[in-house]
mmCIF file of C-alpha atoms in Angstrom:
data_model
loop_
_atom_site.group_PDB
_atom_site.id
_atom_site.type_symbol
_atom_site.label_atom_id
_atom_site.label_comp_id
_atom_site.label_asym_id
_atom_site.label_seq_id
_atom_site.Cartn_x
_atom_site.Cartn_y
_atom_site.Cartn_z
ATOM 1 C CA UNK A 120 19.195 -9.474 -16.079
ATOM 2 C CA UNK A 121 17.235 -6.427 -14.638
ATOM 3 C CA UNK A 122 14.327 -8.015 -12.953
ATOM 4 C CA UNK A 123 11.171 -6.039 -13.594
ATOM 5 C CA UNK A 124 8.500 -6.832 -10.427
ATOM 6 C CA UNK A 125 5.589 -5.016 -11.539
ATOM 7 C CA UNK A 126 4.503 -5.186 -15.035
ATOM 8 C CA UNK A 127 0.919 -4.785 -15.579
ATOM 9 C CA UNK A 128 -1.171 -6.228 -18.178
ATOM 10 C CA UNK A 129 -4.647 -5.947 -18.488
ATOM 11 C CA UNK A 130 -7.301 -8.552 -19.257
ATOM 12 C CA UNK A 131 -10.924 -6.798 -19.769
ATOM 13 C CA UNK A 132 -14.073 -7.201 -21.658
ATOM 14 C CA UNK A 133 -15.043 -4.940 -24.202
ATOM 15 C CA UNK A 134 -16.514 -2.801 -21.754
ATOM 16 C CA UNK A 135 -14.410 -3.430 -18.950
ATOM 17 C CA UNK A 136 -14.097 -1.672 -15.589
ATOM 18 C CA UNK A 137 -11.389 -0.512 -13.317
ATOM 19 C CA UNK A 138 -11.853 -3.746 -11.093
ATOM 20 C CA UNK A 139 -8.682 -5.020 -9.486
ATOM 21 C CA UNK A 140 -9.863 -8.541 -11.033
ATOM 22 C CA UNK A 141 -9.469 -7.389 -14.481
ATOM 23 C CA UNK A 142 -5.431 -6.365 -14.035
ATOM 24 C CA UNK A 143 -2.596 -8.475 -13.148
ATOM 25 C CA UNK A 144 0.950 -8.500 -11.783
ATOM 26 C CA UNK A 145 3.760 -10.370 -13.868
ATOM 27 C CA UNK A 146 7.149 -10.606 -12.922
ATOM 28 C CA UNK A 147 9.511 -10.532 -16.093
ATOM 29 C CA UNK A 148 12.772 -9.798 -17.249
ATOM 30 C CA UNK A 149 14.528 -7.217 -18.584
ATOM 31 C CA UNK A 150 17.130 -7.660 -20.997
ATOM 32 C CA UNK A 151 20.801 -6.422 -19.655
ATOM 33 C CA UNK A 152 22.229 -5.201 -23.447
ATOM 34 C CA UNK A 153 20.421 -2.154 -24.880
ATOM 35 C CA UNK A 154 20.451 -0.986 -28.636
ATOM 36 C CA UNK A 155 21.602 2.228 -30.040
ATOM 37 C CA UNK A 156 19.308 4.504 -29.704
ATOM 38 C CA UNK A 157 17.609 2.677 -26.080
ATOM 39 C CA UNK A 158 17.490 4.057 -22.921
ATOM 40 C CA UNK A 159 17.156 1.569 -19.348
ATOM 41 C CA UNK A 160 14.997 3.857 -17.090
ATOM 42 C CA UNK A 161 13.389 3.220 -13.928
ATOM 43 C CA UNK A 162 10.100 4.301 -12.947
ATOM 44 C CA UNK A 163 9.496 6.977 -10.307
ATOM 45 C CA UNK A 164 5.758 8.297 -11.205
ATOM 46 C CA UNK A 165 2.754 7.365 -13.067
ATOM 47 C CA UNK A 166 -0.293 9.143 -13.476
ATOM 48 C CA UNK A 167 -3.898 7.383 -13.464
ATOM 49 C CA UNK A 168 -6.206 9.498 -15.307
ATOM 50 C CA UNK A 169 -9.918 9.270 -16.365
ATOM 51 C CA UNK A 170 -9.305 9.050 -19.871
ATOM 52 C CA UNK A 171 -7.963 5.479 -19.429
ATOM 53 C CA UNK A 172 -11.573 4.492 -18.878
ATOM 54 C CA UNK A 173 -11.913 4.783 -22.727
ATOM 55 C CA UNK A 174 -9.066 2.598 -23.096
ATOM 56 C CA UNK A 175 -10.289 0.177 -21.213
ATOM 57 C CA UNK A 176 -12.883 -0.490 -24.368
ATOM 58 C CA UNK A 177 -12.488 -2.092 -27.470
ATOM 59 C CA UNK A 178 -13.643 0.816 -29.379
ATOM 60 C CA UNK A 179 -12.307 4.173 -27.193
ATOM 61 C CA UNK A 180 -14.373 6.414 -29.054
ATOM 62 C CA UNK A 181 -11.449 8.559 -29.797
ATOM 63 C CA UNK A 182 -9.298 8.821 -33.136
ATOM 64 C CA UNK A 183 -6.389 9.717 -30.488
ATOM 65 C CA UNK A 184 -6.715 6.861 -27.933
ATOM 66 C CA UNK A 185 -5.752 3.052 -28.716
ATOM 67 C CA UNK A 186 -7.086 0.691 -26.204
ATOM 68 C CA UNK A 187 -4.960 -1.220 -24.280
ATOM 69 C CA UNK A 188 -4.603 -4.394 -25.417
ATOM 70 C CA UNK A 189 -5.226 -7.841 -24.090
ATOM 71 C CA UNK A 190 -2.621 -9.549 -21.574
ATOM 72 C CA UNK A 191 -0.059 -6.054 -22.546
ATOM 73 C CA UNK A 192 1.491 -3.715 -20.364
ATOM 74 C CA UNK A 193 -0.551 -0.719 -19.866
ATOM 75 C CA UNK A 194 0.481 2.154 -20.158
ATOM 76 C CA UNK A 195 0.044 6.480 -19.749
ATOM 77 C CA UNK A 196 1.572 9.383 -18.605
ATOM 78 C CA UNK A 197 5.005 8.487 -17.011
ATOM 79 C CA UNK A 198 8.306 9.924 -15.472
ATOM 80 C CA UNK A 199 11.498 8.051 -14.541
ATOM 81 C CA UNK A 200 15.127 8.120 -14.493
ATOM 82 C CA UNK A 201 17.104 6.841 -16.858
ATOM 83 C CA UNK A 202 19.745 4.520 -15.769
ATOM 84 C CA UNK A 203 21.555 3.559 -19.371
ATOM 85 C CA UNK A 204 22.115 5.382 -22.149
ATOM 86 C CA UNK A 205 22.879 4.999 -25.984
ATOM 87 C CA UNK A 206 20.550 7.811 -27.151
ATOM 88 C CA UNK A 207 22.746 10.483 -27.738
ATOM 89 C CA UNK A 208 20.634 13.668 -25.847
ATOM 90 C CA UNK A 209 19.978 11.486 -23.067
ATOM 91 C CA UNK A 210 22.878 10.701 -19.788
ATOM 92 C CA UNK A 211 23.000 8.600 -16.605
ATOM 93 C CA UNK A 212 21.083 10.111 -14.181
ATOM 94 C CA UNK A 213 18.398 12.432 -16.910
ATOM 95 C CA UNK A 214 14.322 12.224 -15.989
ATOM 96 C CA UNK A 215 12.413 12.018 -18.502
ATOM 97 C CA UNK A 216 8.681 11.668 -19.159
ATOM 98 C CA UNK A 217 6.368 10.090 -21.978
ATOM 99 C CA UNK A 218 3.045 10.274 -22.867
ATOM 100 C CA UNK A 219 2.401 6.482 -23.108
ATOM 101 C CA UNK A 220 5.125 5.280 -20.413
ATOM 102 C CA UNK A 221 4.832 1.349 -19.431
ATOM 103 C CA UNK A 222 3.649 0.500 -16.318
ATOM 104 C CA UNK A 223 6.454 -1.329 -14.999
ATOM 105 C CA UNK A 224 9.185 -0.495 -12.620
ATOM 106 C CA UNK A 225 11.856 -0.972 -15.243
ATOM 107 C CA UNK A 226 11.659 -0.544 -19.015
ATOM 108 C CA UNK A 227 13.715 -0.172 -22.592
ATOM 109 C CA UNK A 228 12.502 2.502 -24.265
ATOM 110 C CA UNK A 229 12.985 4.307 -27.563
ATOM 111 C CA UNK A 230 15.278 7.644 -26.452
ATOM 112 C CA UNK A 231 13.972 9.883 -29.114
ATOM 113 C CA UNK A 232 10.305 9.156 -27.668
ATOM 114 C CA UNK A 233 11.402 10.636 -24.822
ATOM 115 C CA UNK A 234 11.472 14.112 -23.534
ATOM 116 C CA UNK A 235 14.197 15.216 -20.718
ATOM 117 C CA UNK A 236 12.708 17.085 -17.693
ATOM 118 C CA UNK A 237 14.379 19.966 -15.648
ATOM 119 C CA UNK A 238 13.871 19.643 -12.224
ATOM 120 C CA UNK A 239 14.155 23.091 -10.573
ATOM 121 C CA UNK A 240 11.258 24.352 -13.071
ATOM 122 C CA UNK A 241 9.262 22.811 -10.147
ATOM 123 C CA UNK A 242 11.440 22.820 -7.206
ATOM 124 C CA UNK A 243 12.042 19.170 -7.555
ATOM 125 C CA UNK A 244 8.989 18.250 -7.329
ATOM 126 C CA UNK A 245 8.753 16.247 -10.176
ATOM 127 C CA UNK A 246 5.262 14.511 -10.262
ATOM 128 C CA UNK A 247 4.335 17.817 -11.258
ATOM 129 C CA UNK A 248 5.498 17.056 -14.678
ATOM 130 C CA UNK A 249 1.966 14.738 -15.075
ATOM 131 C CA UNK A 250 0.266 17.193 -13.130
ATOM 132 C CA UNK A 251 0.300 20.871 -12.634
ATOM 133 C CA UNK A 252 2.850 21.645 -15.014
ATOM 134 C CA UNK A 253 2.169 18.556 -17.327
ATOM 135 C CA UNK A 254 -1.179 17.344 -19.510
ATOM 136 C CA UNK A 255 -3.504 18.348 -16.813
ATOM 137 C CA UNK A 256 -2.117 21.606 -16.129
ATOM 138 C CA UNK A 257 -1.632 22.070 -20.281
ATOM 139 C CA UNK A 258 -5.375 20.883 -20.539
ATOM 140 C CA UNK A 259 -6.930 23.762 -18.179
ATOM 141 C CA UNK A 260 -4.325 26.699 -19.464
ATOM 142 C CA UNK A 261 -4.733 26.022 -23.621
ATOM 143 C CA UNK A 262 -8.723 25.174 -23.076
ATOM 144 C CA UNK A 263 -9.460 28.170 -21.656
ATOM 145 C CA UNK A 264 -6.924 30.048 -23.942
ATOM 146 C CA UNK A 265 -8.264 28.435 -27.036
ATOM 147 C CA UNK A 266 -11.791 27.617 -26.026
ATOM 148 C CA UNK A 267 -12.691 30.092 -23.205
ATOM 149 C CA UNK A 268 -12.365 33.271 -24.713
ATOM 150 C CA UNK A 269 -11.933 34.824 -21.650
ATOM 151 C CA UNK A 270 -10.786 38.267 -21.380
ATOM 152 C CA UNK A 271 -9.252 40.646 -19.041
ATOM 153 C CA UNK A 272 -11.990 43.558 -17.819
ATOM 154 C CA UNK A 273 -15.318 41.418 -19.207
ATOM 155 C CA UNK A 274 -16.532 40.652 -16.152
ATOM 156 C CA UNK A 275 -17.101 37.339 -16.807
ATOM 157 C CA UNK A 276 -18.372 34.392 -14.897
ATOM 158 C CA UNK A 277 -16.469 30.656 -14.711
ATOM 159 C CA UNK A 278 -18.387 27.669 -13.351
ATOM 160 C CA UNK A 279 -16.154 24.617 -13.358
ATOM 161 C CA UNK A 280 -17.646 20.944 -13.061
ATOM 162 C CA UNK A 281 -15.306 18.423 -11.168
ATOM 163 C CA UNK A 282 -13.916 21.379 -9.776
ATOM 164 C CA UNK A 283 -11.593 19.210 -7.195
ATOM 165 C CA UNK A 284 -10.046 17.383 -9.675
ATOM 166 C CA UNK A 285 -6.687 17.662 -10.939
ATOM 167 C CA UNK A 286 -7.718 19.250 -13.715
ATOM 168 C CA UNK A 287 -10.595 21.282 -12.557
ATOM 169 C CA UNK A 288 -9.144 22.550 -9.721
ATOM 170 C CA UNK A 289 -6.408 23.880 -11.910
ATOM 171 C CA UNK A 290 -9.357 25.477 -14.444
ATOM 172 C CA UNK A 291 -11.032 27.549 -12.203
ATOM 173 C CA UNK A 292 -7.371 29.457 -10.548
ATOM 174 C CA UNK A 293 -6.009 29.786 -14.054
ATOM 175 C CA UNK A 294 -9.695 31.259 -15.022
ATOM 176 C CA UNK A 295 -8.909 33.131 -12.788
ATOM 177 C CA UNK A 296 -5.587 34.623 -13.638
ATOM 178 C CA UNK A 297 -6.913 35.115 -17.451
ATOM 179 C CA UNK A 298 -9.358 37.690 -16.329
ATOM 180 C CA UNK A 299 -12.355 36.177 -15.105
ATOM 181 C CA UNK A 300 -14.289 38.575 -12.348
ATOM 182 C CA UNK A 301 -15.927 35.319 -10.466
ATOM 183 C CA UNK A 302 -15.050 31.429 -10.756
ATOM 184 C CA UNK A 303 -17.688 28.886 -9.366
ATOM 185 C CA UNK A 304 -17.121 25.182 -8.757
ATOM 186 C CA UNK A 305 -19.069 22.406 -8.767
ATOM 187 C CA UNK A 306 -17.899 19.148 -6.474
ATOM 188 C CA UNK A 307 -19.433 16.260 -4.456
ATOM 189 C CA UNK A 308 -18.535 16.802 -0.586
ATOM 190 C CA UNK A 309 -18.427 19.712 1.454
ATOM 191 C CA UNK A 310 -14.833 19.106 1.642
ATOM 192 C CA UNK A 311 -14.203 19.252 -1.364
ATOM 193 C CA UNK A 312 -15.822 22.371 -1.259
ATOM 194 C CA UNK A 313 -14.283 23.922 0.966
ATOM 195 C CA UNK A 314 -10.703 23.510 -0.366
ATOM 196 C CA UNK A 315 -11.971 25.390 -3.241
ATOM 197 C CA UNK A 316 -12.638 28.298 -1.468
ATOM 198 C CA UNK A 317 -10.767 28.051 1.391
ATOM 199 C CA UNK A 318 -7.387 26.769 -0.666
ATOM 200 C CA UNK A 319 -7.567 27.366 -4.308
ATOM 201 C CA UNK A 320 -9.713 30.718 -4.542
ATOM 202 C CA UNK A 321 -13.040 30.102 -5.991
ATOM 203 C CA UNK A 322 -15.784 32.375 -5.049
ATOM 204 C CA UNK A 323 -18.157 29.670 -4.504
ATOM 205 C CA UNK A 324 -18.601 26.394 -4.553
ATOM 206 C CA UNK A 325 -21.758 23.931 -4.804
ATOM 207 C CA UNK A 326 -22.150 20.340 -3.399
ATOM 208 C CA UNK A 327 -24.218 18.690 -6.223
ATOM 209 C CA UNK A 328 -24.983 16.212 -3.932
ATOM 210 C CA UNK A 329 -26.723 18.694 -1.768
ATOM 211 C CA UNK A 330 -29.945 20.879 -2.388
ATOM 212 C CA UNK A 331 -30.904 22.077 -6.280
ATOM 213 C CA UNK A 332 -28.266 22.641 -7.734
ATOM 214 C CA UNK A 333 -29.892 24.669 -10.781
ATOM 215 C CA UNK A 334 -30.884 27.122 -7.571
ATOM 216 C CA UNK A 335 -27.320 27.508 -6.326
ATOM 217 C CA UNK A 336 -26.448 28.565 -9.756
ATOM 218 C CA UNK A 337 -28.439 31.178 -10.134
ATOM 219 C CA UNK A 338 -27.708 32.277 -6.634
ATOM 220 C CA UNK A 339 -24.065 32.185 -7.341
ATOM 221 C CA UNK A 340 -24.220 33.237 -10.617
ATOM 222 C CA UNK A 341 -26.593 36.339 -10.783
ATOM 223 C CA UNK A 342 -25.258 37.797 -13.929
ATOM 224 C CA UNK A 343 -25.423 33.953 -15.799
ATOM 225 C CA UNK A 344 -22.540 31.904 -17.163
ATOM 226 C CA UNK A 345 -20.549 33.276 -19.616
ATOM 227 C CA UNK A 346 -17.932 30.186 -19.825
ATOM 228 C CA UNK A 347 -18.083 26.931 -18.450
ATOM 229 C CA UNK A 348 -15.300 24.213 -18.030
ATOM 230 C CA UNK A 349 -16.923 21.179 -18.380
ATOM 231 C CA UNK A 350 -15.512 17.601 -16.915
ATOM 232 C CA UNK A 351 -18.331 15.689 -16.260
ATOM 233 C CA UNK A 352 -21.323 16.412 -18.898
ATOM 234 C CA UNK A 353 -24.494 14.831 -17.899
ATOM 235 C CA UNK A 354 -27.428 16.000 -15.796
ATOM 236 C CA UNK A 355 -24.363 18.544 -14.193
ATOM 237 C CA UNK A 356 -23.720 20.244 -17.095
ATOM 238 C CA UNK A 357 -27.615 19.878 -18.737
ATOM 239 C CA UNK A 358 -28.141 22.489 -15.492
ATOM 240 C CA UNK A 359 -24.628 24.826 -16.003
ATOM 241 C CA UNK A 360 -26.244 24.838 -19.948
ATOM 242 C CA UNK A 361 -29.329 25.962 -18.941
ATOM 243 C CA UNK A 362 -28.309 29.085 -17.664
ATOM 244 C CA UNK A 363 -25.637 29.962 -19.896
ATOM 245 C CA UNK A 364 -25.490 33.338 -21.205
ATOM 246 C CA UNK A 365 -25.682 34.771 -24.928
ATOM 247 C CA UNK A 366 -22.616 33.928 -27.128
ATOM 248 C CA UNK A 367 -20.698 32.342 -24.109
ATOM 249 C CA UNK A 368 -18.419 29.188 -24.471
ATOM 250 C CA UNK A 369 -18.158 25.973 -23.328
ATOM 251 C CA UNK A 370 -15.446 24.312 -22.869
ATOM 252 C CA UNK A 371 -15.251 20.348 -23.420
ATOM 253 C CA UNK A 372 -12.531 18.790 -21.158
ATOM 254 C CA UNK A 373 -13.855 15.782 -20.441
ATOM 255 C CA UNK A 374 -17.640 14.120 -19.569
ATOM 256 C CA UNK A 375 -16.570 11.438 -17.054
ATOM 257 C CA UNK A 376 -20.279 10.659 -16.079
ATOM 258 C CA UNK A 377 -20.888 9.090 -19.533
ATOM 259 C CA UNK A 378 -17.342 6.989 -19.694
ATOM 260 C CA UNK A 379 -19.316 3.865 -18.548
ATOM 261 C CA UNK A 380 -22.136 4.182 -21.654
ATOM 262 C CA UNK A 381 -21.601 3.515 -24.979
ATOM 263 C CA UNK A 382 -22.291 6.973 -26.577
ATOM 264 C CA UNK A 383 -19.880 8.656 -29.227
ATOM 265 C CA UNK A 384 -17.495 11.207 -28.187
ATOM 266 C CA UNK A 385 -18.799 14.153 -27.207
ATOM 267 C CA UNK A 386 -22.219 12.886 -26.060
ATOM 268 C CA UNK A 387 -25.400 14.490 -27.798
ATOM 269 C CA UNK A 388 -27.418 17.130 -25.623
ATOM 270 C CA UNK A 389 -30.837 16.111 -24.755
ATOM 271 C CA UNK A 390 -32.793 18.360 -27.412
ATOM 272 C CA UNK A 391 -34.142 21.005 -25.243
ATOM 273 C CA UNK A 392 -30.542 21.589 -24.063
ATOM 274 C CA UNK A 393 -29.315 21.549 -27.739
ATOM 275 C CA UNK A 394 -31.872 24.036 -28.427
ATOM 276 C CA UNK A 395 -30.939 26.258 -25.958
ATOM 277 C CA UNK A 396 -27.412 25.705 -27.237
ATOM 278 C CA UNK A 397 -28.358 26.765 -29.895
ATOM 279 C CA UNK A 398 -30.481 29.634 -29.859
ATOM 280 C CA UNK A 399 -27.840 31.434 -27.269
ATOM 281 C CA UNK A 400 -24.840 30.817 -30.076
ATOM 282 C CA UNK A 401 -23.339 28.717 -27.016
ATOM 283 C CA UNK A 402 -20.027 27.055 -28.749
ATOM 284 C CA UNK A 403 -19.260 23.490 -27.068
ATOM 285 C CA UNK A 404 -16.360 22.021 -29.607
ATOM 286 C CA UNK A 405 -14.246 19.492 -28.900
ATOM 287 C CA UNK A 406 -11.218 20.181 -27.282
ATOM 288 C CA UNK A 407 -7.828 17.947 -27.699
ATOM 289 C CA UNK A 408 -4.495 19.870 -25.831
ATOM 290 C CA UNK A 409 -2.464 17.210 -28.295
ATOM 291 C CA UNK A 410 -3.865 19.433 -31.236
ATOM 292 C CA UNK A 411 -1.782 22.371 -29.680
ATOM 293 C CA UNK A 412 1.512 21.387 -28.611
ATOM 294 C CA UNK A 413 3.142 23.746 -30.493
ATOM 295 C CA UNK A 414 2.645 26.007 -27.391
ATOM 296 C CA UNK A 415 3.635 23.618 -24.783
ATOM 297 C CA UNK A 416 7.121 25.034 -23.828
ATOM 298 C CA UNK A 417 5.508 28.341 -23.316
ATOM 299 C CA UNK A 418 2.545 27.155 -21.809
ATOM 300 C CA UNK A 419 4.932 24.867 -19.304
ATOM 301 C CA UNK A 420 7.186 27.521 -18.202
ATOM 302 C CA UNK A 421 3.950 29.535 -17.391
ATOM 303 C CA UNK A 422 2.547 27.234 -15.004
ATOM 304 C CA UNK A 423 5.757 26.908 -13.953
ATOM 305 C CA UNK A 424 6.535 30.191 -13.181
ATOM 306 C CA UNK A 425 3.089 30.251 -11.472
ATOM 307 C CA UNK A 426 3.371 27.960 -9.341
ATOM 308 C CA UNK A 427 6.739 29.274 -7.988
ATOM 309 C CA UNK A 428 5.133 32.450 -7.601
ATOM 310 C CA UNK A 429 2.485 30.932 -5.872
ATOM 311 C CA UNK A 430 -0.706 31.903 -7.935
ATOM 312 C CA UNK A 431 -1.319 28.392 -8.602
ATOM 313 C CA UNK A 432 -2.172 26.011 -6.100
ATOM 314 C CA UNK A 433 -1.448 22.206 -6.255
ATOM 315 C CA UNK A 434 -2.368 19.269 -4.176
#
């Protein structure tokens, strides 16, 4: 029997959080015949995102998203090797990624679930796969393609919220590389901060932990905000809102400062934000990358071919 040392299942309340006392390690076995069809892979990445939050409630607040269930594996994005075979596309020795990969070190998995990776589109480095050049990097590209409406020669100005995440930090350079003239992050150390300039090429970037931040904007942004790449919603993005130009777009990613309440999906704006909303014809629609993954394999082997090139930065 393959003996599988880490398999995580998670005990939580309905509104759970991320507390070491609400997961726990088994130790259980794997069986040593697979079916037709199975593949035996071993782990080599996961990715822990934000969005598990949601699954870490009874109700996620999300059509797309089923919670994790009680005393089950859990379980995201995932890459690993696979180590048998008796799916017919998949050998000895493939990597291979999933969307909702167990979080154990060894698993039996459903081969047509799974889809095969090629290495040298990132140089090896593989964990790019959940990263750069996998959901997160899909997330920035198609929101801003699909959501942004940014064009080449507008002149228009990006602010990014949770501009040092994974995701954010990714926003703002591919912003960038559509056509936007100036790209402004928001983030919550001077560090952070700094690797946006210094690293990633942002024109700016504000400490919302430091000063008014509403000032900074305007500072930074002299001309307003003609699309904004929102992570975090709140009192952050109230602010970005507020100066927001005529017909400009937001676009929703994600609203991490309201994970912990129970609101629906996206949050309400406080009404004198909505009205502004609304009197500018700002659009803020919901954005799902799953709804467009009929342009993943182009939109991969862009950020691919970016980040060999080096226009895209990764950390």
């Amino acid at each position: 029997l393959f003996i599988d040392w880490f398999n995580f299942k998670i005990i939580l309340g309905k509104n759970g959080v991320p507390v070491a006392e609400n997961f726990r390690l088994e130790q259980s076995t794997i069986a040593d015949i697979i079916q037709v069809g199975q593949v035996r892979v071993r782990t080599l990445y996961l990715s822990v995102d934000p969005y598990m939050r949601c699954r870490m409630n009874e109700d996620t607040g999300s059509d797309y998203l089923l919670p994790w269930q009680l005393s089950e594996v859990a379980d995201g994005g995932g890459i690993g090797v696979v180590e048998e075979s008796k799916q017919d596309n998949l050998a000895k020795g493939d990597f291979v990624t999933s969307f909702n990969w167990p979080w154990q070190t060894v698993a039996v998995l459903d081969g047509s679930l799974l889809q095969k990776l090629d290495p040298q589109l990132v140089s090896g480095r593989l964990s790019y796969f959940l990263g750069a050049a996998g959901i997160t990097g899909l997330t920035a590209l198609l929101g801003i393609k699909e959501k942004g409406h940014v064009a080449v020669g507008a002149n228009q100005t990006m602010v990014v919220s949770g501009a040092a995440g994974a995701c954010g930090s990714l926003a703002g350079q591919i912003g960038r590389l559509e056509g936007c003239s100036r790209v402004v992050g928001i983030a919550g150390t001077d560090e952070k901060c700094s690797i946006l300039v210094q690293e990633m090429g942002f024109d700016a970037a504000i400490n919302y932990k430091k000063g008014d931040v509403a000032k900074q904007l305007r500072e930074l942004c002299p001309g307003g905000v003609d699309v904004y790449f929102d992570n975090v919603g709140g009192d952050i993005s109230d602010t970005v809102i507020s100066q927001m130009n005529q017909n400009s777009h937001i676009i929703l990613c994600g609203q991490i400062s309201q994970y912990n309440k129970d609101v629906p999906y996206p949050p309400p704006l406080p009404t004198d934000i909505e009205k502004i909303r609304k009197e500018r014809n700002i659009t803020r629609e919901r954005f799902l990358v799953l709804n467009y993954m009929d342009k993943q394999e182009a939109s991969v082997l862009q950020l691919c071919q970016w980040i060999q090139e080096g226009k895209l930065k990764v950390r």
